Coordinates of C-alpha atoms in Angstrom, one line a residue:
Chain A
M88 CA 0.3 132.8 256.9
P89 CA -0.6 136.9 258.0
K90 CA -1.3 139.2 255.0
A91 CA 1.0 142.2 254.2
V92 CA 0.3 145.1 255.2
A93 CA 3.5 147.1 255.5
G94 CA 5.2 146.2 252.2
P95 CA 7.6 144.0 251.8
E96 CA 10.5 146.4 253.0
I97 CA 9.6 146.0 256.9
E98 CA 8.5 142.7 256.6
R99 CA 11.7 141.8 255.4
L100 CA 13.0 144.4 258.2
I101 CA 11.5 142.7 260.5
Q102 CA 12.6 139.0 259.9
L103 CA 16.2 139.8 259.6
L104 CA 15.7 141.8 263.1
A105 CA 13.8 138.3 264.7
K106 CA 17.4 136.8 264.1
L107 CA 19.1 138.9 266.6
P108 CA 19.6 136.3 269.8
G109 CA 17.0 138.4 272.4
L110 CA 15.1 139.1 269.9
G111 CA 12.0 137.3 269.0
P112 CA 8.8 137.7 266.4
R113 CA 7.0 140.0 268.4
S114 CA 10.5 142.0 269.5
A115 CA 11.5 142.4 266.3
R116 CA 8.4 143.6 265.3
R117 CA 8.5 146.3 267.6
A118 CA 11.8 147.0 267.2
A119 CA 11.1 148.0 263.6
L120 CA 8.5 149.9 264.7
H121 CA 10.3 151.7 266.6
L122 CA 13.3 152.3 264.2
I123 CA 11.1 153.5 262.0
K124 CA 9.8 155.8 263.9
K125 CA 13.4 157.2 265.1
R126 CA 14.4 157.4 261.8
E127 CA 17.0 159.8 262.3
Q128 CA 18.1 159.3 265.7
L129 CA 18.0 155.7 265.2
M130 CA 17.9 154.2 262.0
T131 CA 19.7 156.6 259.8
P132 CA 23.3 156.0 262.6
L133 CA 22.4 152.4 263.1
T134 CA 22.4 151.5 259.3
E135 CA 26.0 153.3 259.1
A136 CA 27.4 151.8 262.5
L137 CA 25.7 148.6 260.9
G138 CA 27.9 149.0 257.2
T139 CA 30.9 150.4 258.8
A140 CA 31.2 147.6 261.6
R141 CA 31.3 145.1 258.2
D142 CA 33.4 147.1 256.0
R143 CA 35.9 147.2 258.9
I144 CA 35.9 144.7 261.5
T145 CA 38.3 141.7 261.0
V146 CA 39.5 138.9 263.3
C147 CA 42.8 139.2 265.1
G148 CA 45.5 136.6 263.7
I149 CA 47.2 136.2 266.6
C150 CA 44.2 135.8 269.0
G151 CA 41.1 135.5 267.8
N152 CA 39.6 139.2 268.9
I153 CA 37.8 140.3 266.8
D154 CA 38.4 144.5 266.1
S155 CA 39.3 146.5 263.0
Q156 CA 42.6 146.3 263.2
N157 CA 44.4 142.9 263.2
P158 CA 46.5 142.3 264.7
C159 CA 43.6 143.6 267.1
T160 CA 44.0 146.4 269.5
V161 CA 44.8 144.5 272.7
C162 CA 47.6 142.6 271.0
T163 CA 48.8 145.7 269.5
D164 CA 48.4 147.6 273.3
P165 CA 52.1 147.7 274.8
K166 CA 51.5 148.4 278.2
R167 CA 50.0 145.0 278.1
D168 CA 51.7 142.0 280.1
S169 CA 53.2 140.0 277.3
S170 CA 54.6 136.7 279.6
V171 CA 50.6 136.3 280.1
I172 CA 47.7 134.7 278.3
V173 CA 43.8 134.6 279.2
V174 CA 42.1 131.9 277.1
V175 CA 39.0 131.9 276.7
A176 CA 35.8 130.3 274.7
D177 CA 34.8 132.9 272.8
V178 CA 35.4 136.2 271.8
A179 CA 32.4 137.9 274.8
D180 CA 33.7 135.9 277.2
L181 CA 37.3 138.7 276.4
W182 CA 35.1 142.0 276.3
A183 CA 33.2 140.5 280.2
L184 CA 37.1 140.1 281.3
E185 CA 38.1 143.7 280.0
R186 CA 34.5 145.0 281.6
A187 CA 35.9 144.6 284.6
N188 CA 39.2 145.3 284.1
A189 CA 40.2 141.9 285.7
V190 CA 43.4 141.3 284.3
N191 CA 46.1 143.6 281.6
A192 CA 47.9 140.5 279.5
R193 CA 47.6 139.0 275.9
Y194 CA 43.9 136.9 275.1
H195 CA 43.5 134.1 272.9
V196 CA 39.9 133.3 272.1
L197 CA 39.0 128.9 271.1
G198 CA 36.1 130.0 269.4
G199 CA 34.3 127.4 271.9
T200 CA 34.7 124.8 274.5
L201 CA 35.4 120.9 272.8
S202 CA 31.9 119.0 273.1
P203 CA 31.3 115.6 271.8
L204 CA 28.1 115.8 272.2
D205 CA 27.9 118.5 269.9
G206 CA 30.7 117.2 267.5
I207 CA 33.4 120.0 268.1
G208 CA 36.8 118.3 268.7
P209 CA 40.3 120.1 268.7
Q210 CA 40.6 121.0 265.1
D211 CA 37.6 122.8 265.4
L212 CA 38.9 125.0 267.7
S213 CA 41.9 127.6 268.0
I214 CA 44.4 125.3 269.9
D215 CA 47.0 125.0 268.1
A216 CA 47.8 128.4 267.6
L217 CA 47.7 128.5 271.1
V218 CA 50.6 125.6 271.6
S219 CA 52.5 127.7 269.8
R220 CA 52.2 130.8 271.2
A221 CA 52.7 129.3 275.1
H222 CA 56.1 127.8 273.5
E223 CA 57.0 131.3 272.9
P224 CA 60.1 132.2 275.0
A225 CA 58.2 135.3 276.9
V226 CA 55.3 133.6 277.7
K227 CA 55.1 132.4 281.1
E228 CA 51.6 131.8 281.9
V229 CA 48.6 130.4 280.7
I230 CA 45.2 131.4 282.5
L231 CA 42.6 129.4 281.5
A232 CA 39.6 131.3 281.9
L233 CA 37.2 128.9 281.1
N234 CA 33.4 128.7 282.0
A235 CA 33.3 126.4 285.2
T236 CA 30.8 123.7 282.7
V237 CA 31.5 120.5 281.8
D238 CA 32.6 121.2 278.5
G239 CA 35.0 124.7 280.2
Q240 CA 36.6 122.0 282.1
T241 CA 37.0 119.3 279.5
T242 CA 38.9 121.8 277.2
A243 CA 40.5 123.0 280.0
H244 CA 42.2 119.6 281.2
Y245 CA 42.7 119.0 277.6
I246 CA 45.3 122.2 277.1
T247 CA 46.8 121.7 280.5
D248 CA 47.9 117.8 278.8
L249 CA 48.9 119.7 275.3
L250 CA 50.6 122.4 277.4
H251 CA 52.7 119.9 279.3
N252 CA 55.9 120.5 277.1
A253 CA 55.9 124.1 277.1
N254 CA 57.5 126.3 279.2
V255 CA 54.4 127.8 280.8
T256 CA 52.2 128.2 284.4
V257 CA 48.6 126.8 283.4
T258 CA 46.7 128.3 286.0
R259 CA 42.8 128.3 285.7
L260 CA 40.1 130.9 287.1
A261 CA 39.1 130.3 291.4
H262 CA 35.8 129.0 292.4
G263 CA 33.8 130.6 294.9
V264 CA 31.3 132.9 295.9
P265 CA 30.1 135.4 293.6
V266 CA 30.3 139.3 294.8
G267 CA 27.5 139.1 296.2
G268 CA 26.1 136.5 296.4
E269 CA 24.2 134.9 299.3
L270 CA 25.4 131.2 301.1
D271 CA 22.1 130.4 300.9
Y272 CA 21.3 130.7 297.2
L273 CA 24.7 128.8 296.3
D274 CA 24.9 125.2 295.1
E275 CA 26.8 122.5 296.9
G276 CA 29.8 122.3 294.8
T277 CA 30.5 126.1 294.5
L278 CA 30.4 126.2 298.3
S279 CA 32.8 122.9 298.9
A280 CA 34.7 125.0 296.6
A281 CA 34.9 128.2 298.4
I282 CA 35.6 126.6 301.8
R283 CA 38.6 124.6 299.9
Q284 CA 40.0 127.9 298.5
R285 CA 39.6 130.1 301.3
T286 CA 42.2 132.7 301.7
P287 CA 43.6 134.3 305.0
I288 CA 41.8 137.7 305.8
Chain B
M116 CA 34.7 153.7 282.3
P117 CA 36.1 150.7 281.1
K118 CA 38.4 150.1 278.1
A119 CA 37.8 150.0 274.3
V120 CA 38.6 146.3 273.2
A121 CA 36.4 146.6 270.2
G122 CA 37.3 149.5 268.3
P123 CA 34.8 152.4 267.7
E124 CA 32.7 150.7 265.5
I125 CA 32.0 148.0 267.3
E126 CA 31.0 150.0 270.9
R127 CA 28.7 152.1 268.1
L128 CA 26.8 149.6 267.2
I129 CA 27.0 148.1 270.5
Q130 CA 25.0 151.9 272.0
L131 CA 22.9 151.8 269.3
L132 CA 21.2 148.6 269.3
A133 CA 20.8 148.7 272.6
K134 CA 18.7 151.4 271.9
L135 CA 15.8 148.8 271.0
P136 CA 13.1 148.1 272.7
G137 CA 13.9 145.0 274.0
L138 CA 17.5 145.0 274.0
G139 CA 19.5 146.4 277.3
P140 CA 23.2 146.7 277.4
R141 CA 24.0 143.0 278.0
S142 CA 21.5 141.7 275.3
A143 CA 23.0 144.5 272.8
R144 CA 26.4 143.1 272.7
R145 CA 25.1 139.4 272.2
A146 CA 23.7 141.4 269.4
A147 CA 26.8 143.2 267.7
L148 CA 28.9 139.8 268.7
H149 CA 26.0 137.4 266.4
L150 CA 26.0 139.9 263.6
I151 CA 30.0 139.7 263.4
K152 CA 29.9 136.2 263.4
K153 CA 27.4 136.4 260.6
R154 CA 28.1 138.8 258.3
E155 CA 27.4 137.2 254.9
Q156 CA 23.7 135.8 256.4
L157 CA 22.6 138.5 258.2
M158 CA 25.0 141.5 258.7
T159 CA 25.1 142.5 255.4
P160 CA 21.1 141.4 254.3
L161 CA 20.3 143.2 257.7
T162 CA 22.1 146.2 256.6
E163 CA 20.8 146.7 253.1
A164 CA 17.3 146.3 254.6
L165 CA 17.5 148.8 257.1
G166 CA 18.7 150.8 254.6
T167 CA 16.3 150.4 252.1
A168 CA 13.2 150.7 254.6
R169 CA 15.0 154.3 255.6
D170 CA 15.0 155.4 252.1
R171 CA 11.5 154.0 251.0
I172 CA 9.5 153.5 253.8
T173 CA 6.6 156.8 254.6
V174 CA 3.7 157.7 255.9
C175 CA 0.3 156.7 254.8
G176 CA -1.2 160.5 254.4
I177 CA -4.9 159.2 254.8
C178 CA -4.9 156.9 257.8
G179 CA -1.6 157.1 259.6
N180 CA 0.0 153.6 258.6
I181 CA 3.5 152.9 258.2
D182 CA 4.6 151.6 254.5
S183 CA 6.6 152.2 251.0
Q184 CA 3.4 153.7 249.3
N185 CA 1.7 156.7 250.0
P186 CA -1.7 155.7 250.5
C187 CA -0.5 152.6 252.5
T188 CA -1.4 149.2 251.2
V189 CA -4.1 148.5 253.0
C190 CA -5.6 152.1 251.9
T191 CA -5.5 151.7 248.2
D192 CA -7.0 147.5 248.6
P193 CA -10.0 147.0 246.4
K194 CA -10.9 144.8 248.2
R195 CA -11.3 146.5 251.4
D196 CA -14.9 147.9 253.3
S197 CA -14.1 151.6 252.5
S198 CA -17.3 152.5 254.8
V199 CA -16.2 151.0 257.8
I200 CA -13.1 153.0 259.4
V201 CA -10.9 150.3 262.4
V202 CA -9.5 153.3 264.6
V203 CA -6.8 152.3 266.8
A204 CA -3.7 153.8 268.8
D205 CA -0.6 152.7 267.2
V206 CA 0.4 151.6 263.9
A207 CA 1.6 147.7 266.1
D208 CA -2.1 147.7 266.8
L209 CA -3.3 148.0 263.1
W210 CA -0.6 145.2 262.6
A211 CA -2.1 142.8 265.5
L212 CA -5.5 143.5 264.1
E213 CA -3.9 142.0 260.6
R214 CA -2.0 139.6 261.9
A215 CA -5.1 138.5 263.5
N216 CA -7.2 138.5 260.4
A217 CA -10.0 140.2 262.0
V218 CA -11.1 142.7 260.0
N219 CA -11.3 143.7 256.2
A220 CA -12.0 146.8 256.7
R221 CA -9.5 150.7 256.5
Y222 CA -8.1 152.0 259.4
H223 CA -6.9 155.5 261.3
V224 CA -3.9 155.2 263.3
L225 CA -4.4 158.3 266.0
G226 CA -1.1 158.1 266.9
G227 CA -0.9 157.4 270.6
T228 CA -4.1 157.9 273.2
L229 CA -5.4 160.9 275.2
S230 CA -2.8 161.3 279.0
P231 CA -3.8 164.7 280.4
L232 CA -0.5 162.9 282.8
D233 CA 2.1 162.2 280.1
G234 CA 0.6 165.6 278.4
I235 CA -0.9 164.0 275.6
G236 CA -3.9 166.2 274.4
P237 CA -6.1 165.9 270.4
Q238 CA -4.1 168.4 269.2
D239 CA -1.3 165.6 269.6
L240 CA -3.4 162.9 267.7
S241 CA -4.7 162.4 264.7
I242 CA -8.5 163.2 265.3
D243 CA -9.1 166.1 263.2
A244 CA -8.6 164.6 260.1
L245 CA -10.5 161.0 261.7
V246 CA -13.6 163.3 261.6
S247 CA -13.1 164.7 258.8
R248 CA -13.0 161.0 257.3
A249 CA -16.3 160.0 259.4
H250 CA -18.0 163.2 257.5
E251 CA -16.9 161.1 254.1
P252 CA -20.9 159.9 252.9
A253 CA -19.2 156.2 252.4
V254 CA -18.4 156.0 255.8
K255 CA -21.3 154.2 258.0
E256 CA -19.1 152.6 260.7
V257 CA -16.2 153.7 263.3
I258 CA -14.4 150.9 265.2
L259 CA -12.7 152.1 268.2
A260 CA -10.7 149.6 268.5
L261 CA -9.0 151.0 271.1
N262 CA -7.2 149.5 274.6
A263 CA -9.1 148.6 277.9
T264 CA -7.1 151.0 279.6
V265 CA -8.1 154.4 281.8
D266 CA -6.4 156.6 278.5
G267 CA -7.7 154.2 275.9
Q268 CA -11.1 154.4 277.5
T269 CA -11.2 158.5 277.6
T270 CA -10.0 159.0 273.8
A271 CA -12.7 156.4 272.5
H272 CA -15.2 158.3 274.9
Y273 CA -14.0 161.9 273.5
I274 CA -13.6 160.7 269.7
T275 CA -17.4 159.1 270.2
D276 CA -18.6 162.8 271.6
L277 CA -16.8 164.4 268.5
L278 CA -18.7 162.2 265.9
H279 CA -22.1 163.0 267.5
N280 CA -22.9 164.6 264.2
A281 CA -21.3 162.5 261.8
N282 CA -23.5 159.9 259.6
V283 CA -22.1 157.2 261.5
T284 CA -22.2 154.3 263.9
V285 CA -19.8 154.3 266.7
T286 CA -18.5 151.0 267.8
R287 CA -16.1 149.9 270.4
L288 CA -14.4 145.6 270.5
A289 CA -16.3 143.7 272.8
H290 CA -15.2 142.9 276.4
G291 CA -15.0 139.4 277.5
V292 CA -13.1 135.9 278.7
P293 CA -10.1 136.0 276.0
V294 CA -9.9 132.8 273.8
G295 CA -8.0 130.1 276.0
G296 CA -8.3 132.0 278.8
E297 CA -9.0 130.2 282.4
L298 CA -11.7 131.9 284.3
D299 CA -9.9 131.5 287.6
Y300 CA -7.3 133.9 286.0
L301 CA -9.5 136.8 285.0
D302 CA -10.1 139.8 286.5
E303 CA -13.4 140.7 287.9
G304 CA -14.0 143.8 285.7
T305 CA -12.9 141.3 282.9
L306 CA -15.8 139.1 284.4
S307 CA -18.4 141.3 284.7
A308 CA -18.4 142.0 281.2
A309 CA -18.8 138.4 280.1
I310 CA -21.2 138.4 281.8
R311 CA -23.4 140.8 280.7
Q312 CA -22.3 141.2 277.3
R313 CA -23.1 136.8 277.4
T314 CA -23.8 135.3 273.8
P315 CA -26.7 132.7 272.8
I316 CA -24.9 129.8 271.7

């Protein structure tokens, strides 16, 4: 147990910063020092931004997105195609698709993927809500934008089965060579998929 | 410019988190999501810890340490040897020495090292205050705990010259093999220094 040098306030700040993903004990200490040195430029604004976010951020009751309004900005956007629901495991995936400007539709955040090893079953995910959304007459297509991992694909299969009776087309993301990717570094599964799903030029 | 998906509150939080050392835009986004998901366990305590630190943390008028009291915990600790001043470039170095329990003395934080290339001269560092502290009768030794870099060693020489008239012994950290280090991976300068400064077993 090292001696407390800097007082309990800083020690507590370091401990909490170290709980952020990507920051260990060492970088949390650097971050705390940086904050203290940049009190006006960074510490005060960050304190206020955290407080505002804490007070205003909520989960969208329709799609599970995180926003300061409920229903969220995406669900209330009239310019989006409401006939397509993009199913993602996590809000981070929703953000990634939005950053890429990949699709102009509504989303549905499952809150994870099925994972028997971790004890995550269908009741732990927002699957019932998805099924009832998919049965709305306006919805024509459900895009399963799930990770190309075992858990992601298991979840995709499970949802596809559940949506069998709904009047929707269920699609999934294409497999293939990442844009900018070099063939030499790709695994065999990706290369096979890229050949199978080749497209005419 | 990606569409704002999550509302301005989250975007602002991400922007500010990305300014922390060790967090880039991507990890700031992950950190923001983590905070939002762990609102009670992490976001609320972190907001409060930041606010407390912002309001209470101050710079010690004697040594330049950061603490919630002025003079700081180290300077007011009666159990410390007040005849020794350990000179460090940055508060992070002070913390590192304290974590190591390396020395039970007072400190002096320079606020950087001399660096002509970066335009950092003696007037930018807390050198005058150090010289006047070194002239106090109680002070017998000044340990220059500066980085073994060109800038650190330049600063050490500069301070040594200035302390010529003070009635103190000026010392510097030993060079040598890091504890746990393998000779095979060490540079020649370190190995030569370790041989020159060899100690009897």
